Short mmCIF file of C-alpha atoms and ligand atoms in Angstrom, two decimals:
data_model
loop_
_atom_site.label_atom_id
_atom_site.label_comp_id
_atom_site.label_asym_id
_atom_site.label_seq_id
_atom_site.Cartn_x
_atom_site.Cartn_y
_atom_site.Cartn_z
CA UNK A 1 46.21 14.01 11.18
CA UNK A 2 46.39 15.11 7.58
CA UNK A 3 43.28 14.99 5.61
CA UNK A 4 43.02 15.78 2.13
CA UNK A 5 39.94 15.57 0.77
CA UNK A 6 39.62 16.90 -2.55
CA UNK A 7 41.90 15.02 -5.23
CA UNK A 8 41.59 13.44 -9.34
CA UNK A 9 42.98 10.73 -10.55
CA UNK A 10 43.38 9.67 -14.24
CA UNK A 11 39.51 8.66 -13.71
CA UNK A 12 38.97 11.91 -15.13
CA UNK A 13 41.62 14.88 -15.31
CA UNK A 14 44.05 14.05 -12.96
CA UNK A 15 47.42 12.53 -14.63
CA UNK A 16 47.92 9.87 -11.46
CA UNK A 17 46.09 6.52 -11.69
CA UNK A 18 44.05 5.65 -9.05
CA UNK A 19 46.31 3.07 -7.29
CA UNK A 20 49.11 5.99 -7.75
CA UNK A 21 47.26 8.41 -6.38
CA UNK A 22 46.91 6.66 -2.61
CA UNK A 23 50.53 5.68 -2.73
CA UNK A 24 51.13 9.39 -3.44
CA UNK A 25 49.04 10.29 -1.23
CA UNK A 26 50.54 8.08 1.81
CA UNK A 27 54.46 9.30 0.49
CA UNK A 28 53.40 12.47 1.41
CA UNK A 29 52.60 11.89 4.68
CA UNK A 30 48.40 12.39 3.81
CA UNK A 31 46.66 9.84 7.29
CA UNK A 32 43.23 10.33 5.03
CA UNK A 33 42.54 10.83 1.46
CA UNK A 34 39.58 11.57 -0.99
CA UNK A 35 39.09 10.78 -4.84
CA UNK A 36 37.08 13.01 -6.04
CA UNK A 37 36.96 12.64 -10.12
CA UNK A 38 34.68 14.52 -12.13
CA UNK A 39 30.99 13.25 -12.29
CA UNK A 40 32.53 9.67 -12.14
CA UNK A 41 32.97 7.07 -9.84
CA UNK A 42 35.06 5.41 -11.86
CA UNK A 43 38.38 5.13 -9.92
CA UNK A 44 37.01 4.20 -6.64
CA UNK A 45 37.46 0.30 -7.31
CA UNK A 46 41.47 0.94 -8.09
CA UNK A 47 42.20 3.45 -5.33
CA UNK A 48 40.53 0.80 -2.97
CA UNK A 49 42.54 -2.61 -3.97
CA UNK A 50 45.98 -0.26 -4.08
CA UNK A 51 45.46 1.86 -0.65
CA UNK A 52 48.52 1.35 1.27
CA UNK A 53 47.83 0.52 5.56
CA UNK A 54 46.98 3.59 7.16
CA UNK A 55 45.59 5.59 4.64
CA UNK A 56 42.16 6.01 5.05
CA UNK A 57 39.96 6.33 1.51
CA UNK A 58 36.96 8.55 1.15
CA UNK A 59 35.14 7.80 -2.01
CA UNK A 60 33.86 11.11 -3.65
CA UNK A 61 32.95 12.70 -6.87
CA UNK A 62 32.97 16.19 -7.94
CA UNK A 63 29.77 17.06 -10.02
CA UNK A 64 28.96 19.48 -12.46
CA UNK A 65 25.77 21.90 -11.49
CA UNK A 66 24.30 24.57 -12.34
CA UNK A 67 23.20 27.16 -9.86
CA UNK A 68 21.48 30.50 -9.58
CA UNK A 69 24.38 33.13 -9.81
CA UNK A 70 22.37 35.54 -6.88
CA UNK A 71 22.35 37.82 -9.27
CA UNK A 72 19.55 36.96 -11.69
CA UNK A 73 21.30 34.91 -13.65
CA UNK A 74 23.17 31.28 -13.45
CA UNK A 75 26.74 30.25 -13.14
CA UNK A 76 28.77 26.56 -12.86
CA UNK A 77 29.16 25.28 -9.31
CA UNK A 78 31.47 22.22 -8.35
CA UNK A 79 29.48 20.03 -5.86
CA UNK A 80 32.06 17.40 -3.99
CA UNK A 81 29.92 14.13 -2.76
CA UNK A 82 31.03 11.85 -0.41
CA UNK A 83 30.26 8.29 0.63
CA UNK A 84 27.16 8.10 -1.34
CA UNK A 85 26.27 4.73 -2.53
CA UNK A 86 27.51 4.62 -6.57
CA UNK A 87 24.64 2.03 -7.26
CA UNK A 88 21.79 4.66 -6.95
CA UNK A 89 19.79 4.68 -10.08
CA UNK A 90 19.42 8.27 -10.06
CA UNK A 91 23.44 8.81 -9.71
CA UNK A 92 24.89 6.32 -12.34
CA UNK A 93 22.06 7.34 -14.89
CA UNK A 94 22.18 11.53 -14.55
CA UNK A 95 26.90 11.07 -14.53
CA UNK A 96 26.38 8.05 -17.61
CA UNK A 97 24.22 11.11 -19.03
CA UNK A 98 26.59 13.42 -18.48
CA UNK A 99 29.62 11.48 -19.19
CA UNK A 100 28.42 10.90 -22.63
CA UNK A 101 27.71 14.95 -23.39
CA UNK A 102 31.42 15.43 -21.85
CA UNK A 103 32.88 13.83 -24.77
CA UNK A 104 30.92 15.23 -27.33
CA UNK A 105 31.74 18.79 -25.97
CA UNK A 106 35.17 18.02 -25.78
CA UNK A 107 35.10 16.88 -29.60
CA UNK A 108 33.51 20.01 -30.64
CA UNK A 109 35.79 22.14 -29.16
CA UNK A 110 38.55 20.17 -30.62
CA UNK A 111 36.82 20.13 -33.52
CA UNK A 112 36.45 24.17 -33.76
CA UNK A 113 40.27 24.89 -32.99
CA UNK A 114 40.55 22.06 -36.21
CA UNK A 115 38.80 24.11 -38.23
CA UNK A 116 41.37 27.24 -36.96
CA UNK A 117 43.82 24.68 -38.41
CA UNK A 118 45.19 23.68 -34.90
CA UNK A 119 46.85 20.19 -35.35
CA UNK A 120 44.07 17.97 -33.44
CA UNK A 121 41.10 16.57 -33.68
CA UNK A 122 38.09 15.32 -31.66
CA UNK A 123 38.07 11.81 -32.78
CA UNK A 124 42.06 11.62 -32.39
CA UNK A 125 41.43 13.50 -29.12
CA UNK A 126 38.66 11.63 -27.66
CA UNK A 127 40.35 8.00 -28.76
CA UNK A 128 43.03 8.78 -26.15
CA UNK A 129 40.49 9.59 -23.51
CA UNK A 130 39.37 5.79 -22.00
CA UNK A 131 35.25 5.29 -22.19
CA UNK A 132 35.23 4.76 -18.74
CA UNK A 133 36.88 8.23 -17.57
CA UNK A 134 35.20 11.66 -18.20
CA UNK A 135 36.96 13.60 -20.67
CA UNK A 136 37.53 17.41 -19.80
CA UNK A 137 39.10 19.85 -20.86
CA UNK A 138 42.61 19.06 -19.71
CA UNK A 139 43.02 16.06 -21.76
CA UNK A 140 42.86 18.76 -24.59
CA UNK A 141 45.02 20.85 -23.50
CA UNK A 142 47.75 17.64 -22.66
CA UNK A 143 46.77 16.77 -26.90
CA UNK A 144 48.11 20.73 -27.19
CA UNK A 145 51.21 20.43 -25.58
CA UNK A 146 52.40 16.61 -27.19
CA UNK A 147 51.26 18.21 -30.51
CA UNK A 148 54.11 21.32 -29.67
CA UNK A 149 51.14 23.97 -29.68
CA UNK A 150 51.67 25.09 -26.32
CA UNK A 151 54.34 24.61 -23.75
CA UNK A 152 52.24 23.33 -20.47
CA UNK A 153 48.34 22.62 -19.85
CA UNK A 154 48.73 26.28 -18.10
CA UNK A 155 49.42 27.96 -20.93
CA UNK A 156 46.64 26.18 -22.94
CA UNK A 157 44.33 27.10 -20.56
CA UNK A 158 45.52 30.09 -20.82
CA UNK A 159 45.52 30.90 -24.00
CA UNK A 160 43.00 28.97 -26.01
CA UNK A 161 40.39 26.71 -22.79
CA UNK A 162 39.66 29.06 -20.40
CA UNK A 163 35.66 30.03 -20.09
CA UNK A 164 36.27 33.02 -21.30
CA UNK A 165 37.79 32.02 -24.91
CA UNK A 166 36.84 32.11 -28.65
CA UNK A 167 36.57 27.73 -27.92
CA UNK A 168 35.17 27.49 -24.43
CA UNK A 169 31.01 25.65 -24.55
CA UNK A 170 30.11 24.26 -21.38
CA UNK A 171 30.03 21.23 -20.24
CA UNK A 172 27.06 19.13 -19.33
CA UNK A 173 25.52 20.54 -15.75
CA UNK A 174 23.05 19.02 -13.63
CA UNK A 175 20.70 21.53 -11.74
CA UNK A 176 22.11 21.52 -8.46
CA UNK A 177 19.43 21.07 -6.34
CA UNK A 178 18.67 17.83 -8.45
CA UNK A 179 22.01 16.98 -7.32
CA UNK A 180 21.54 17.25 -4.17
CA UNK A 181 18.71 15.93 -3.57
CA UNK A 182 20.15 12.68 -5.81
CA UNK A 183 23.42 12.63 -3.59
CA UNK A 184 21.12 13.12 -0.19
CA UNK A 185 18.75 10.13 -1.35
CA UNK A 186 21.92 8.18 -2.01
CA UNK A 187 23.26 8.78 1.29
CA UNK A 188 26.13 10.86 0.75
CA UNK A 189 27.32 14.18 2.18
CA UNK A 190 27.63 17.37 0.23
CA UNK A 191 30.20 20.38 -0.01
CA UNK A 192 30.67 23.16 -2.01
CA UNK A 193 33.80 23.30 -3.90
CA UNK A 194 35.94 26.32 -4.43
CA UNK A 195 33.30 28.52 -4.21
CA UNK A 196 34.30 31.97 -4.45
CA UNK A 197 37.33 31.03 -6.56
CA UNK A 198 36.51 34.23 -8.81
CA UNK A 199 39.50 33.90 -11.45
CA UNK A 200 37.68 30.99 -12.70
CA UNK A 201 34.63 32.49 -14.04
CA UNK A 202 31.77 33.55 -12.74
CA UNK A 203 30.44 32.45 -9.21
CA UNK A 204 27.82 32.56 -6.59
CA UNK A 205 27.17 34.74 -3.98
CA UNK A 206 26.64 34.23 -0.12
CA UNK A 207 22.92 34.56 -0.49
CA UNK A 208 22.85 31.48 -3.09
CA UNK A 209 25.24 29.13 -0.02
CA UNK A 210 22.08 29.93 2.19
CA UNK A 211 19.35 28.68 -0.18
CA UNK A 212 21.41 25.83 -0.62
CA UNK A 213 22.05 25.06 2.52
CA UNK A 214 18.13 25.46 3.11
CA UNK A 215 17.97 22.49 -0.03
CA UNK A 216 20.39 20.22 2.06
CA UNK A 217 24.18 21.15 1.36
CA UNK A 218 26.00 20.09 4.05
CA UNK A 219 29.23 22.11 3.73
CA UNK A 220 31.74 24.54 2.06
CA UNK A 221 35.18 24.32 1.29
CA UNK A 222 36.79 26.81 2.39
CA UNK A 223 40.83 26.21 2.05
CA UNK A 224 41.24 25.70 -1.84
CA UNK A 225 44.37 27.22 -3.51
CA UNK A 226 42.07 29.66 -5.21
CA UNK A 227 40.61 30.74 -2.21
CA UNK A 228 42.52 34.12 -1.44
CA UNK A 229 42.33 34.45 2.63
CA UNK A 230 38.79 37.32 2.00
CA UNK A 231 37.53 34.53 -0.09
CA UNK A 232 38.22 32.08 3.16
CA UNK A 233 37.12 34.42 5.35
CA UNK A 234 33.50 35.05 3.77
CA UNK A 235 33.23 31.68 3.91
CA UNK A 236 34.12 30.54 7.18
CA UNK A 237 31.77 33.04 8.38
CA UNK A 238 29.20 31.91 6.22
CA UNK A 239 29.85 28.65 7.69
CA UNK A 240 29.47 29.25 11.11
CA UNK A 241 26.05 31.43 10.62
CA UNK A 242 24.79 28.68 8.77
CA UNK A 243 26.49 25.75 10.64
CA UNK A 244 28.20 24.19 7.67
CA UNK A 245 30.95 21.69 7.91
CA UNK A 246 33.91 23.51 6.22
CA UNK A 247 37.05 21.35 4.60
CA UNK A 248 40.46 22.49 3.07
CA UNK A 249 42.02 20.65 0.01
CA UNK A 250 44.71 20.68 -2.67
CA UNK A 251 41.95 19.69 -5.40
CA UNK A 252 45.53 18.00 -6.94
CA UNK A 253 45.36 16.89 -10.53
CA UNK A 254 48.85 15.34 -10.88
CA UNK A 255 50.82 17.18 -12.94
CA UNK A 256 48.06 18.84 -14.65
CA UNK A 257 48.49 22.02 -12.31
CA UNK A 258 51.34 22.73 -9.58
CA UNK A 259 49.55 21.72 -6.63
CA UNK A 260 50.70 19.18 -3.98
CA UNK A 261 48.89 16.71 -2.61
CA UNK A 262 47.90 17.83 1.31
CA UNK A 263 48.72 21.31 0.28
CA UNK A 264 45.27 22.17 1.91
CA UNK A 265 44.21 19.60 4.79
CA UNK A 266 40.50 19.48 6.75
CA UNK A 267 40.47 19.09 10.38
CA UNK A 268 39.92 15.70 11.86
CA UNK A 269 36.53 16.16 13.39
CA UNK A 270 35.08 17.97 9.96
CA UNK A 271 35.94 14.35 8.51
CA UNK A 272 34.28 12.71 11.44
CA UNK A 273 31.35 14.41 10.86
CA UNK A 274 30.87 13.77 7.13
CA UNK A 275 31.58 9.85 7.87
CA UNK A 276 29.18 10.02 10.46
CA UNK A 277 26.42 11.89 8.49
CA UNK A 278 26.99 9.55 5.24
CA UNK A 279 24.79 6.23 5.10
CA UNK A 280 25.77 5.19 1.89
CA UNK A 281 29.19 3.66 1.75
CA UNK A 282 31.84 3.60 4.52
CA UNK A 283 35.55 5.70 4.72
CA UNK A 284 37.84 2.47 4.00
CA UNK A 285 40.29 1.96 6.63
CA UNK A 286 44.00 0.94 4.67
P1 AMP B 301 36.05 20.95 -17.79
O1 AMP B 301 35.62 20.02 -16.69
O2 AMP B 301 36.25 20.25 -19.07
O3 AMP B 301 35.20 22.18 -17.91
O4 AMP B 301 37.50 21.47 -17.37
C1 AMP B 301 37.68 22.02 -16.12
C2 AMP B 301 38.97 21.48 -15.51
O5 AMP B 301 40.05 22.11 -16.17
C3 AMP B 301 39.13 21.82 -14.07
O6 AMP B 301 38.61 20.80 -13.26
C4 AMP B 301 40.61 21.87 -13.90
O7 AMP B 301 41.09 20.57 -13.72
C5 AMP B 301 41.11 22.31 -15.23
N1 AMP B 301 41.50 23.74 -15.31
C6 AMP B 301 40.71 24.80 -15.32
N2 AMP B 301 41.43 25.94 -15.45
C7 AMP B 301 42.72 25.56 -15.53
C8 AMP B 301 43.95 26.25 -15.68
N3 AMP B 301 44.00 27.59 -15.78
N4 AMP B 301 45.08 25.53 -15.73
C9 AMP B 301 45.04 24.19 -15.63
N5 AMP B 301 43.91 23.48 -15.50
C10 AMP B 301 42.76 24.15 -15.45
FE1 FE B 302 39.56 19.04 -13.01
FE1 FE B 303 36.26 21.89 -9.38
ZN1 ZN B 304 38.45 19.34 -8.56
#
């Protein structure tokens, strides 16, 4: 069994549309498969109708918190939600909410590197970006490279969009232990993305994983391309004193970064336990 459960789709940054994101994900040998956009639910609808027979679908999100740092101050966490149901009040109003600031942000910083006398602009920018998917930074950086600024999205991150930058604002963050509390009352399951992926930006410490899991978080991934293996390892023992599921996934993007699809997988009984914890919507069966 090959599970990946931690992938985008042109729902948000990803370059893949849903529908080619299963078949993808089936040509690659993958027996079960998550889409995870950014704070939308958007592609779930696509990926379903298109999932080719024996792929299983997990619908997911990943959403955009903010968390104590563990060390006094606050950082951005990635939350990954599974199976939660995408009619809960809370849920569609807090990602509409945060959908909307998304594309503002994105315009600003547009706008600022406009003002540099970059060739781009937020309106141009965010009338390429459908209403219905969340706009992020990548769809900048893709505007950078057709307009011949920069070679690949890498290099745009690089250069201008990382969080460290003369352009970088945040984007719109929902306390996390709102979110989880919203994703719990929906029914879903919750794991911590990419947690100690230092080169990043800032991130939280081991102490911070307990209080969450006190607050309901249900797991941790721990296999994410920007785990290094300490990173893994800190984790997996975290896991285990706290009795976290733990997952592994390529968090792919299409050809927005260099990962493959089922480049990090999840053991089998990990994904049985998140299916059987979730009471919001099912793992679809292709
Ligand atoms: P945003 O959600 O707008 O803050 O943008 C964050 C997204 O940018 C992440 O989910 C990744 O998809 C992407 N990203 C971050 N750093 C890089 C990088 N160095 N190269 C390519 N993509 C990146
Ligand atoms: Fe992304
Ligand atoms: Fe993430
Ligand atoms: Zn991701």
């Amino acid at each position: 069994m090959r599970i990946d459960l931690h992938t985008h789709s042109t729902a948000s940054d990803g370059t893949d549309t849903p529908a080619e994101l299963v078949a993808n994900a089936a040509a690659v040998g993958l027996d079960a498969l998550a889409i995870t956009d950014h704070d939308t639910t958007a592609g779930w609808a696509a990926a379903q109708a298109a999932l080719p027979p024996g792929l299983r679908l997990v619908r997911g999100a990943e959403l955009s918190c903010l968390s104590p740092d563990g060390r006094g101050g606050t950082c951005t966490v990635h939350l990954l939600a599974y199976l939660f149901d995408p009619n809960a009040q809370a849920v569609v109003h807090e990602y509409a909410r945060a959908r909307a600031e998304r594309r503002v942000r994105l315009a600003k910083i547009a706008d600022r590197m406009a003002a540099d006398g970059f060739p781009i602009s937020g309106e141009a920018l965010l009338a390429a970006v459908p209403e219905e998917a969340t706009a992020g930074r990548p769809h900048l950086a893709m505007a950078l490279v057709r307009a011949g600024v920069v070679s690949s999205v890498d290099e745009a991150f690089a250069r201008f969009l990382n969080d460290r930058g003369r352009y970088y604002l945040p984007s719109s963050r929902t306390p996390i232990e709102d979110s989880l509390e919203m994703i719990a009352e929906a029914g879903g399951v919750t794991v911590l993305a990419h947690a100690f992926a230092t080169h990043r930006g800032p991130t939280v410490t081991g102490d911070v994983i307990k209080e969450l899991a006190a607050l309901g978080l249900d797991g941790v991934e721990v296999n994410h391309p920007d785990h290094d293996e300490d990173a893994r390892k800190r984790l997996r023992h975290l896991a285990d004193e706290l009795d976290l599921i733990t997952t592994g996934s390529s968090d792919y993007h299409g050809t927005n970064k260099v990962i493959g699809l089922g480049q990090e997988t999840t053991a089998p009984e990990m994904l049985a336990e998140i299916a059987r914890r979730a009471t919001g919507v099912a793992v679809v069966e292709g």
